[in-house]
Coordinates of N, CA and C in Angstrom, one line a residue:
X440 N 86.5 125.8 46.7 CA 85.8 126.6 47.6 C 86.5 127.9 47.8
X441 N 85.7 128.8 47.8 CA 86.6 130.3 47.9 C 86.4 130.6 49.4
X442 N 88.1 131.5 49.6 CA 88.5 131.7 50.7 C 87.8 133.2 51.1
X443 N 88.2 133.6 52.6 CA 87.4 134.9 52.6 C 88.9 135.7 52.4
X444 N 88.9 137.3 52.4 CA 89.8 138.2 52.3 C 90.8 137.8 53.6
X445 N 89.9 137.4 54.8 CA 90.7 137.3 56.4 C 90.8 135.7 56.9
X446 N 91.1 135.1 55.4 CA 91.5 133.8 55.8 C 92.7 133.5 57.1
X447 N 92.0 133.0 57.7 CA 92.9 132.5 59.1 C 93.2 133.5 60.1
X448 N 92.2 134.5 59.6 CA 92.7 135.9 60.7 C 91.3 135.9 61.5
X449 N 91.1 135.1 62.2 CA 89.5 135.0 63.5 C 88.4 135.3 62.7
X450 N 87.3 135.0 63.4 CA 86.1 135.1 63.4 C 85.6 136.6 62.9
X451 N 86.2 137.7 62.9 CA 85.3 138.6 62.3 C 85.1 138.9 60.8
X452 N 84.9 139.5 60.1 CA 84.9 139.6 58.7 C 85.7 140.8 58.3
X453 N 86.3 140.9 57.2 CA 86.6 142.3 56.6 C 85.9 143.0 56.2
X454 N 86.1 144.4 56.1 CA 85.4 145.1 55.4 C 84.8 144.9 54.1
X455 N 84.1 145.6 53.9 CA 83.4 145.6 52.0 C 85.0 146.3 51.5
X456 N 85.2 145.7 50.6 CA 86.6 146.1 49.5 C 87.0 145.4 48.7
X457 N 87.8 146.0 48.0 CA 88.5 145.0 46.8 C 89.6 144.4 47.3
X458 N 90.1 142.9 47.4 CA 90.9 142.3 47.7 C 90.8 141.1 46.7
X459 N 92.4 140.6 47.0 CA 92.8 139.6 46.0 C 92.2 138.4 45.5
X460 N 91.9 138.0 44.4 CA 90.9 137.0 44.1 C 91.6 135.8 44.5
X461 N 90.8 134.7 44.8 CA 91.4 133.5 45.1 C 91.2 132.6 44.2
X462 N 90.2 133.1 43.2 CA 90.0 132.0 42.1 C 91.2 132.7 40.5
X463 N 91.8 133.9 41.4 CA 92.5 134.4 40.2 C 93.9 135.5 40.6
X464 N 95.0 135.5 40.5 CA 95.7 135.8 41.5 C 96.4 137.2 40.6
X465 N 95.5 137.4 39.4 CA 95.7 138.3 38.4 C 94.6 139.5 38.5
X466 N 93.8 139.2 39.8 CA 92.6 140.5 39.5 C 92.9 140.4 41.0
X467 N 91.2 141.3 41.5 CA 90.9 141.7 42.6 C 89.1 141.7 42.7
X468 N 88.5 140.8 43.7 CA 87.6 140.8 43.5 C 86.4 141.3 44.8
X469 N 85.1 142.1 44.3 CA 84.9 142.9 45.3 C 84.1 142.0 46.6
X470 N 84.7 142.5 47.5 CA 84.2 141.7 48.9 C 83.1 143.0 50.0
X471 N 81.6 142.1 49.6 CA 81.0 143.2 50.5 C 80.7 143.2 51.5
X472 N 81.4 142.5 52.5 CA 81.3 142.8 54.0 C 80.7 141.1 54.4
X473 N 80.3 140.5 53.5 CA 79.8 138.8 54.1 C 80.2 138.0 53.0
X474 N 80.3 138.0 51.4 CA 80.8 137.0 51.0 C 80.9 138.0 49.7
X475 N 81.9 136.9 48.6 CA 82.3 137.6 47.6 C 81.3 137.7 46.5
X476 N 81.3 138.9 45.6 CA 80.6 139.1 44.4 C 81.1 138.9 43.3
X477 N 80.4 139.2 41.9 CA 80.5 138.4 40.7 C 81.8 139.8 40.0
X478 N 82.0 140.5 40.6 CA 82.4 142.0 40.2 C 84.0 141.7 40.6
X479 N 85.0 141.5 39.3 CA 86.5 142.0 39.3 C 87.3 142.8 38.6
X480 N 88.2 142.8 38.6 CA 89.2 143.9 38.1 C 90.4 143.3 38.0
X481 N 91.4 143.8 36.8 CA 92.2 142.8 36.3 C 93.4 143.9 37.5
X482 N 94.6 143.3 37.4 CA 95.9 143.9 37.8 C 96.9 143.9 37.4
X483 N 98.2 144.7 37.5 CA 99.3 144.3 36.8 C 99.7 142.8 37.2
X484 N 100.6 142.6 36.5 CA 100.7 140.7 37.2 C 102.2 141.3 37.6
X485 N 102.1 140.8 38.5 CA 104.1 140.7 39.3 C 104.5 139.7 39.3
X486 N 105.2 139.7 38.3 CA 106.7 138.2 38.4 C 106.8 137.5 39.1
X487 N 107.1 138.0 40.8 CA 108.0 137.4 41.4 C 107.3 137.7 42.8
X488 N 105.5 137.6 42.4 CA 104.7 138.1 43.5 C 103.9 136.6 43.9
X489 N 103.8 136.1 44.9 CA 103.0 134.4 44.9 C 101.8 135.1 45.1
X490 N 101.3 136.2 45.5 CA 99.9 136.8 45.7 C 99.5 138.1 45.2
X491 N 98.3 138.6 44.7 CA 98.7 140.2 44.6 C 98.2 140.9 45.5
X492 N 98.3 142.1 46.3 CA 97.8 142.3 47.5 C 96.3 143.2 47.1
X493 N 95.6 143.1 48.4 CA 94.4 143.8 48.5 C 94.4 145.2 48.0
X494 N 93.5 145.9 47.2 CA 93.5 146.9 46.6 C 92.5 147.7 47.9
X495 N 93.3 149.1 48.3 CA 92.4 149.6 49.1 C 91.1 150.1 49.0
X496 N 90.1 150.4 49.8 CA 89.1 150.3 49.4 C 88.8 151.8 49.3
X497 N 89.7 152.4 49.7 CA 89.4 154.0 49.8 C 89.4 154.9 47.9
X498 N 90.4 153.8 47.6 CA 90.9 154.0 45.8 C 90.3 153.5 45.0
X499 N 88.8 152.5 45.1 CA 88.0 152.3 44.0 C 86.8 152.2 44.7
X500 N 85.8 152.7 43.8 CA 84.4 153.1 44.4 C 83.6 151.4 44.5
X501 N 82.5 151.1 44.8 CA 82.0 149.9 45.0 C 81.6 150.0 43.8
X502 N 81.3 148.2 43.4 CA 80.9 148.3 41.9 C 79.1 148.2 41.8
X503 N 78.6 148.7 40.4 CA 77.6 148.6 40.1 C 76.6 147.8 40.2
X504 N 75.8 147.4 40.7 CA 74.7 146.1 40.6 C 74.0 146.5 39.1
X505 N 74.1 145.2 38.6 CA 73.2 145.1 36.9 C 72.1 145.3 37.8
X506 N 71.2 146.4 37.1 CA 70.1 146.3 36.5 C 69.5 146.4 35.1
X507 N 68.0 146.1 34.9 CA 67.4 145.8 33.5 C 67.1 147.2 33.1
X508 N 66.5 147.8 33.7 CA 66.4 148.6 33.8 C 67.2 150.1 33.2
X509 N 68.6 150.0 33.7 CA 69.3 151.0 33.6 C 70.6 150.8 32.6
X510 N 70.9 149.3 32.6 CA 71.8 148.9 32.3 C 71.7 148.1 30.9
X511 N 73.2 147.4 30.3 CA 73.2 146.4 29.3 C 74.2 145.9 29.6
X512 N 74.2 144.5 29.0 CA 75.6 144.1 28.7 C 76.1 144.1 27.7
X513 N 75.0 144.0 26.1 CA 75.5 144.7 25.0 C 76.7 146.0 25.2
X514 N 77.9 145.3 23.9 CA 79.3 146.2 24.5 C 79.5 147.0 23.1
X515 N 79.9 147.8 23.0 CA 80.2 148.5 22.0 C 81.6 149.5 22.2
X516 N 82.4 150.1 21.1 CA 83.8 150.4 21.5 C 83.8 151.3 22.4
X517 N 84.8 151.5 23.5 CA 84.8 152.3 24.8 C 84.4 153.8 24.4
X518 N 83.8 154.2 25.2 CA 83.4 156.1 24.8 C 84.4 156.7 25.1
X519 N 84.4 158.0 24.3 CA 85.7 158.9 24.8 C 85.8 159.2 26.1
X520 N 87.4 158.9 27.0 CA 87.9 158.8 28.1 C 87.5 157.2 28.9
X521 N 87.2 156.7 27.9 CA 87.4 155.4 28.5 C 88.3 154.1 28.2
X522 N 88.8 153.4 28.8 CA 89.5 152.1 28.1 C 88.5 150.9 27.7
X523 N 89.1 150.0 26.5 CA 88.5 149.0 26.7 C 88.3 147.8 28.4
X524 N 89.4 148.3 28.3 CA 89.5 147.5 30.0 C 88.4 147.7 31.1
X525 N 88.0 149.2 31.3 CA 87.4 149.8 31.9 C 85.8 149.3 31.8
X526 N 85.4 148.3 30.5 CA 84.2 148.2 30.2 C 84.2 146.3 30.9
X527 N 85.4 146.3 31.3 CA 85.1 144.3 31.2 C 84.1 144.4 32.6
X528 N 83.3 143.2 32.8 CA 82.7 142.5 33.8 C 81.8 143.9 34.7
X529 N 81.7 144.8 33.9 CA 81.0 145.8 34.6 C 79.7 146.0 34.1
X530 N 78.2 146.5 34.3 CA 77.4 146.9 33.5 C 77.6 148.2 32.9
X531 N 76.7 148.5 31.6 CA 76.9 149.5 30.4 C 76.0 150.4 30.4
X532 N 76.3 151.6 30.0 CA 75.4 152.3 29.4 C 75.8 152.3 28.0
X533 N 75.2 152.6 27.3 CA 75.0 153.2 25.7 C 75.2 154.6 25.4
X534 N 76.1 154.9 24.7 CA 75.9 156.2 24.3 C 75.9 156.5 22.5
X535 N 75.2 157.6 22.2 CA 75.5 157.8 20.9 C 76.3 159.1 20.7
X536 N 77.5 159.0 20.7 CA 77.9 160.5 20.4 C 78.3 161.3 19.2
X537 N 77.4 160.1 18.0 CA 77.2 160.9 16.6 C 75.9 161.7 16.5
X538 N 74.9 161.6 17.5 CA 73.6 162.2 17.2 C 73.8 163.6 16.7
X539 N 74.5 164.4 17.4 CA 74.5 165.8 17.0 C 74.9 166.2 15.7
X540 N 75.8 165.8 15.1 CA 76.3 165.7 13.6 C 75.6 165.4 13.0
X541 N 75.0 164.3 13.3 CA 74.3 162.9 12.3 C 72.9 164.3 11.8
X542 N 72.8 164.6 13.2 CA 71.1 165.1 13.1 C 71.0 166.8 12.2
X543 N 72.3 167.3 12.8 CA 72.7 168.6 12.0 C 72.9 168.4 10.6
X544 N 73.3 167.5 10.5 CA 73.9 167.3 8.7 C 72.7 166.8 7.6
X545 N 71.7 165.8 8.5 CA 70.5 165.1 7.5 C 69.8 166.5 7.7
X546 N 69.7 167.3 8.6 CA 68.6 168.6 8.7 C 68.9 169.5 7.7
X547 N 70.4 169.5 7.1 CA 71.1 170.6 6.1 C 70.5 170.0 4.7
X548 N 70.7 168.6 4.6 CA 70.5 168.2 3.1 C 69.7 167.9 2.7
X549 N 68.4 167.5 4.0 CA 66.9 167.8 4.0 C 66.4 169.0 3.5
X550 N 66.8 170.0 3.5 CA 66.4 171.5 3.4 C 67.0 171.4 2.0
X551 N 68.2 171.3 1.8 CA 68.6 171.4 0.3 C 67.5 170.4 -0.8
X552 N 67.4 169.8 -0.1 CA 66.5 168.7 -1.7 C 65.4 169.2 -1.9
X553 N 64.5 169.8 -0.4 CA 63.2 170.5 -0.7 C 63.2 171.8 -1.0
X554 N 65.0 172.5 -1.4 CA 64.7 173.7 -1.6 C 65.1 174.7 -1.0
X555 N 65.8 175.7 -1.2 CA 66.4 176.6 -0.2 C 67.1 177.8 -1.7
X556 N 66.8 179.0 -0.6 CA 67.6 180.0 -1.4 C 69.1 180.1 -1.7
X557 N 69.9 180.3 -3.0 CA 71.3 180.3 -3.0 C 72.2 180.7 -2.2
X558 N 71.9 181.4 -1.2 CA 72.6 181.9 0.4 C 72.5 180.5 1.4
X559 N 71.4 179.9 1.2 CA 71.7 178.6 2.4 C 72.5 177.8 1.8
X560 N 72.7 177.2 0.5 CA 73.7 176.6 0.0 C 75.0 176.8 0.4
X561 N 75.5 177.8 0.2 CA 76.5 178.7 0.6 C 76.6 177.9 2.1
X562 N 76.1 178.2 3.2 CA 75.8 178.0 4.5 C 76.6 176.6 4.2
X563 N 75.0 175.9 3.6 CA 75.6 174.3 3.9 C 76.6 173.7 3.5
X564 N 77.5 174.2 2.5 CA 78.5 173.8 2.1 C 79.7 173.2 3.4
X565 N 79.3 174.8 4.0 CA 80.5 174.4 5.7 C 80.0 173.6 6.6
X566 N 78.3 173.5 6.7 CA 77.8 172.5 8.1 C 78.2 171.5 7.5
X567 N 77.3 171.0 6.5 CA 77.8 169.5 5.9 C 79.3 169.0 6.2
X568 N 80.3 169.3 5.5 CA 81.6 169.4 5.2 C 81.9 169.4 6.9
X569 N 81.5 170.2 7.7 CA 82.0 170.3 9.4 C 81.5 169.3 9.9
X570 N 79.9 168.7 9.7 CA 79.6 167.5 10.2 C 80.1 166.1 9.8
X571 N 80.2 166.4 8.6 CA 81.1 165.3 8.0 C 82.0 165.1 8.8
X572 N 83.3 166.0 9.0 CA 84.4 165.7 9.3 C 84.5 165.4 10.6
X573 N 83.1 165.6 11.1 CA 83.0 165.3 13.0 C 82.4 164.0 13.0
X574 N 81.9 163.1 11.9 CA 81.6 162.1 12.2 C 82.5 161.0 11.8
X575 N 83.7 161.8 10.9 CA 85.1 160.7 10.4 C 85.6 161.0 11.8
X576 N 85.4 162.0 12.5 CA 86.3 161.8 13.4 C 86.2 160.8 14.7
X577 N 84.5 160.7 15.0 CA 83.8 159.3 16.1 C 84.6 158.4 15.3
X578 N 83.7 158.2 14.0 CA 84.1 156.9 13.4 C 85.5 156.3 13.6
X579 N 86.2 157.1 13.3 CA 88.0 156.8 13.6 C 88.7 156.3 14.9
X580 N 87.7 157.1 15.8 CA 87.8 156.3 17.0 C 87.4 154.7 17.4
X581 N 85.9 155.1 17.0 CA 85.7 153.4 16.8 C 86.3 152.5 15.7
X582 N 87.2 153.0 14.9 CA 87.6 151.8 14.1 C 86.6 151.5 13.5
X583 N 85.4 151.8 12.7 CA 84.8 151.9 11.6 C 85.4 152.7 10.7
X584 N 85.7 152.1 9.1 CA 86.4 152.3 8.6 C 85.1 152.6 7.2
X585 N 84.3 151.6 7.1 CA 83.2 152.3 6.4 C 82.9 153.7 6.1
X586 N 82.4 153.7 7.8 CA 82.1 155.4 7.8 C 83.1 156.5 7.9
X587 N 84.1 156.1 8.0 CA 85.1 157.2 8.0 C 85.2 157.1 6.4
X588 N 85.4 156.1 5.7 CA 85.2 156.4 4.3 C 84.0 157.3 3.5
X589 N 82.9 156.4 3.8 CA 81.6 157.3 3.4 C 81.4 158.5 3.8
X590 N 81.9 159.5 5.1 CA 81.9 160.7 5.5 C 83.3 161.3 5.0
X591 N 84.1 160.7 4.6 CA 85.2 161.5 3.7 C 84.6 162.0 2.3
X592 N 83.9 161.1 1.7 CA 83.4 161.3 0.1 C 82.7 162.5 0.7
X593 N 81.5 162.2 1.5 CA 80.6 163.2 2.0 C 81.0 164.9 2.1
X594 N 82.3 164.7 2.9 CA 82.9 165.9 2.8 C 83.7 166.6 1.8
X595 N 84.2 165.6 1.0 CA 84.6 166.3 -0.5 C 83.6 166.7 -1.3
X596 N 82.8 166.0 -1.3 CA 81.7 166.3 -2.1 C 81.3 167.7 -2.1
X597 N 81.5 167.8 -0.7 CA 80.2 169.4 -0.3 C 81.4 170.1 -0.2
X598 N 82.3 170.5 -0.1 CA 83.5 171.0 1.1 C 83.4 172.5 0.0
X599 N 83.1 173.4 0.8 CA 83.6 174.9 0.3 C 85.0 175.5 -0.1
X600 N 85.9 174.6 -0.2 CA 86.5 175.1 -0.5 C 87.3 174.9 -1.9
X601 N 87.0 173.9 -2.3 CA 87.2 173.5 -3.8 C 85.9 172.9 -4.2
X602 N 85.0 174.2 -4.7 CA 83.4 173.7 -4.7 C 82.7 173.1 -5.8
X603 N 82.2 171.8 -6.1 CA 81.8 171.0 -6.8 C 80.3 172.0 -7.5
X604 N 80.8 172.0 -8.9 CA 79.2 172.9 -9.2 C 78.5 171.9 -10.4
X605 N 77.3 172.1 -9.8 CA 76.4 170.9 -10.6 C 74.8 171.3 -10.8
X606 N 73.9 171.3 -10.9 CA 72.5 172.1 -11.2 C 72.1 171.3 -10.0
X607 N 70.7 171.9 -9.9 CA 70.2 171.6 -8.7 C 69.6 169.9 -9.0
X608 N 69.2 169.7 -10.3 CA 69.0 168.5 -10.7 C 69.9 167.2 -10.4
X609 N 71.0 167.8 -10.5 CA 72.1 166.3 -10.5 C 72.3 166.5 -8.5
X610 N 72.1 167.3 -7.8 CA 72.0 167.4 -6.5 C 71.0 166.4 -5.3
X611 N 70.4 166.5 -6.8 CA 69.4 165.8 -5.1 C 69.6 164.5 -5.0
X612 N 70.5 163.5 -5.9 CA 70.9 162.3 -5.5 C 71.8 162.1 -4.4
X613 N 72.6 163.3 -4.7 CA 73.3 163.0 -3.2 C 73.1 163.9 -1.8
X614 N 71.8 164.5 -2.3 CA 71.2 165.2 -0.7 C 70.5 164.1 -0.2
X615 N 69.8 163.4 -1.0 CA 69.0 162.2 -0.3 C 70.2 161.1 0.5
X616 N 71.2 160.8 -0.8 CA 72.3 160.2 0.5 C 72.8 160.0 1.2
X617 N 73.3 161.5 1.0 CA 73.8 161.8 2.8 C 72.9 162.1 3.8
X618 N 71.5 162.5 3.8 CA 70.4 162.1 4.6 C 70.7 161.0 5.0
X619 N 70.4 159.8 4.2 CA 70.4 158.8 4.5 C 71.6 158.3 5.6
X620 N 72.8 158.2 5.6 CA 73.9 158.0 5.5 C 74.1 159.0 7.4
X621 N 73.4 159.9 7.3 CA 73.8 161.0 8.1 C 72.5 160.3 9.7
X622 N 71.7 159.9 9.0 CA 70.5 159.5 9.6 C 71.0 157.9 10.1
X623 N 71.2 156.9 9.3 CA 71.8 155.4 10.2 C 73.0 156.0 10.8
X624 N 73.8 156.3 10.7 CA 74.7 156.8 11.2 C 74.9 157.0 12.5
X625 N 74.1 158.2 12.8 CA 73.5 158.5 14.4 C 73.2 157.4 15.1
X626 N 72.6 156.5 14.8 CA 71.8 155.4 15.3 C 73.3 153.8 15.8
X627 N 73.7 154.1 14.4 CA 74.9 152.8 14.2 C 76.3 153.1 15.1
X628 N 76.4 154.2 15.4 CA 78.2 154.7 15.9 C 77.6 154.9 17.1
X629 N 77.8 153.9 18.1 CA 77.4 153.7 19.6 C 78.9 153.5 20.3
X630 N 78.6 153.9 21.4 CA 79.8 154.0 22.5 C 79.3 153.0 23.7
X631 N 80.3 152.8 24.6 CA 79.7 151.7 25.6 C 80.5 152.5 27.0
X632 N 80.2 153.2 28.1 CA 81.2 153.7 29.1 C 80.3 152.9 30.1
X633 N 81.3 152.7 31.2 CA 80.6 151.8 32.6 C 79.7 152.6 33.4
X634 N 78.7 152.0 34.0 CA 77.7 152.5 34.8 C 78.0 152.8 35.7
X635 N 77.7 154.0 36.8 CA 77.8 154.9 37.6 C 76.7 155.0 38.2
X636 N 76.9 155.2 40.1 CA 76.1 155.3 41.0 C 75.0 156.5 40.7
X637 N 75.5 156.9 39.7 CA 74.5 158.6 39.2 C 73.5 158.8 38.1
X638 N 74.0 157.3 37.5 CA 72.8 157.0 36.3 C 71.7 157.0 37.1
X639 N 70.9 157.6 36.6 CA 69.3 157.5 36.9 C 68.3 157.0 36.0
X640 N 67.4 156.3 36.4 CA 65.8 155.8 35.4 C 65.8 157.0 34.9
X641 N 65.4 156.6 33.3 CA 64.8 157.6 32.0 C 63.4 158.0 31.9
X642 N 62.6 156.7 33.3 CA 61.3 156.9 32.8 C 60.6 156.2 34.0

């Protein structure tokens, strides 16, 4: 049976806050003013501590209520500025922070396959090759190793600066692939950061 935060301390209640879990003497679980919630937080562990003390409440904000709505528990690797830790026992948003690359780069090699003047080539040599190397660079964060492979070839391939010359014929096999490739991409390299009192309905 779980104790309250003001065990043995009278009849009133404590405030809403994070205080020490009783079912776990390694976290802090949030207490909102009448009984405890499903919402904790891990802590350092102290040696030579028989309890860990109450985390004040002024130093972490109240936690999230899941909703369907706004939320997931589908997890995916932490988004930039976040820890894995920071994602446990909390609700998710989803983020995709390849879309802009993904979408810039299928738009370049789209135009190439249907055709474009020898000056936009030129061009795309650098978007491709820049998008490329911005999507080895998500990827590497997430530890997909795939696509940090597949957007390395991507970027040698095209890279202006040691330039691959080939007719426009032998080209469009690999404009359609990196479409391809540029296009799941976007979709596949998902981020996961914790939900916030500021998320708002999409719809």
């Amino acid at each position: 049976m779980k104790t309250t935060p003001a065990e043995g301390g009278g009849m009133t209640q404590p405030p809403a806050g994070w205080y020490a879990n009783p079912e776990n003497l390694n976290q802090v679980r949030w207490w909102n003013g009448s009984h405890w919630t499903e919402h904790v937080q891990n802590v350092p562990t102290q040696a030579h501590s028989a309890a860990v003390p109450p985390q004040p409440a002024s130093t972490q904000s109240e936690p999230v209520e899941f909703s369907p709505y706004l939320h997931t528990r589908e997890r995916y690797p932490a988004a930039k500025g976040f820890s894995e830790q920071q994602l446990d026992n909390v609700p998710l948003i989803t983020m995709y922070p390849a879309v802009i690359p993904s979408v810039t780069g299928a738009f370049f090699l789209l135009v190439a396959f249907l055709g474009a003047p020898y000056e936009f080539y030129v061009v795309l040599r650098w978007a491709v090759t820049s998008m490329a190397i911005w999507m080895c660079t998500i990827a590497s964060g997430q530890k997909r190793t795939v696509w940090v492979l597949a957007f390395t070839a991507i970027a040698l391939l095209f890279n202006p600066f040691v330039p691959i010359s080939m007719t426009r014929e032998f080209w469009v096999v690999p404009d359609i692939i990196g479409v391809v490739l540029f296009a799941i991409a976007g979709g596949k390299l998902r981020a996961s950061r914790p939900a916030t009192h500021n998320d708002k309905r999409s719809f």
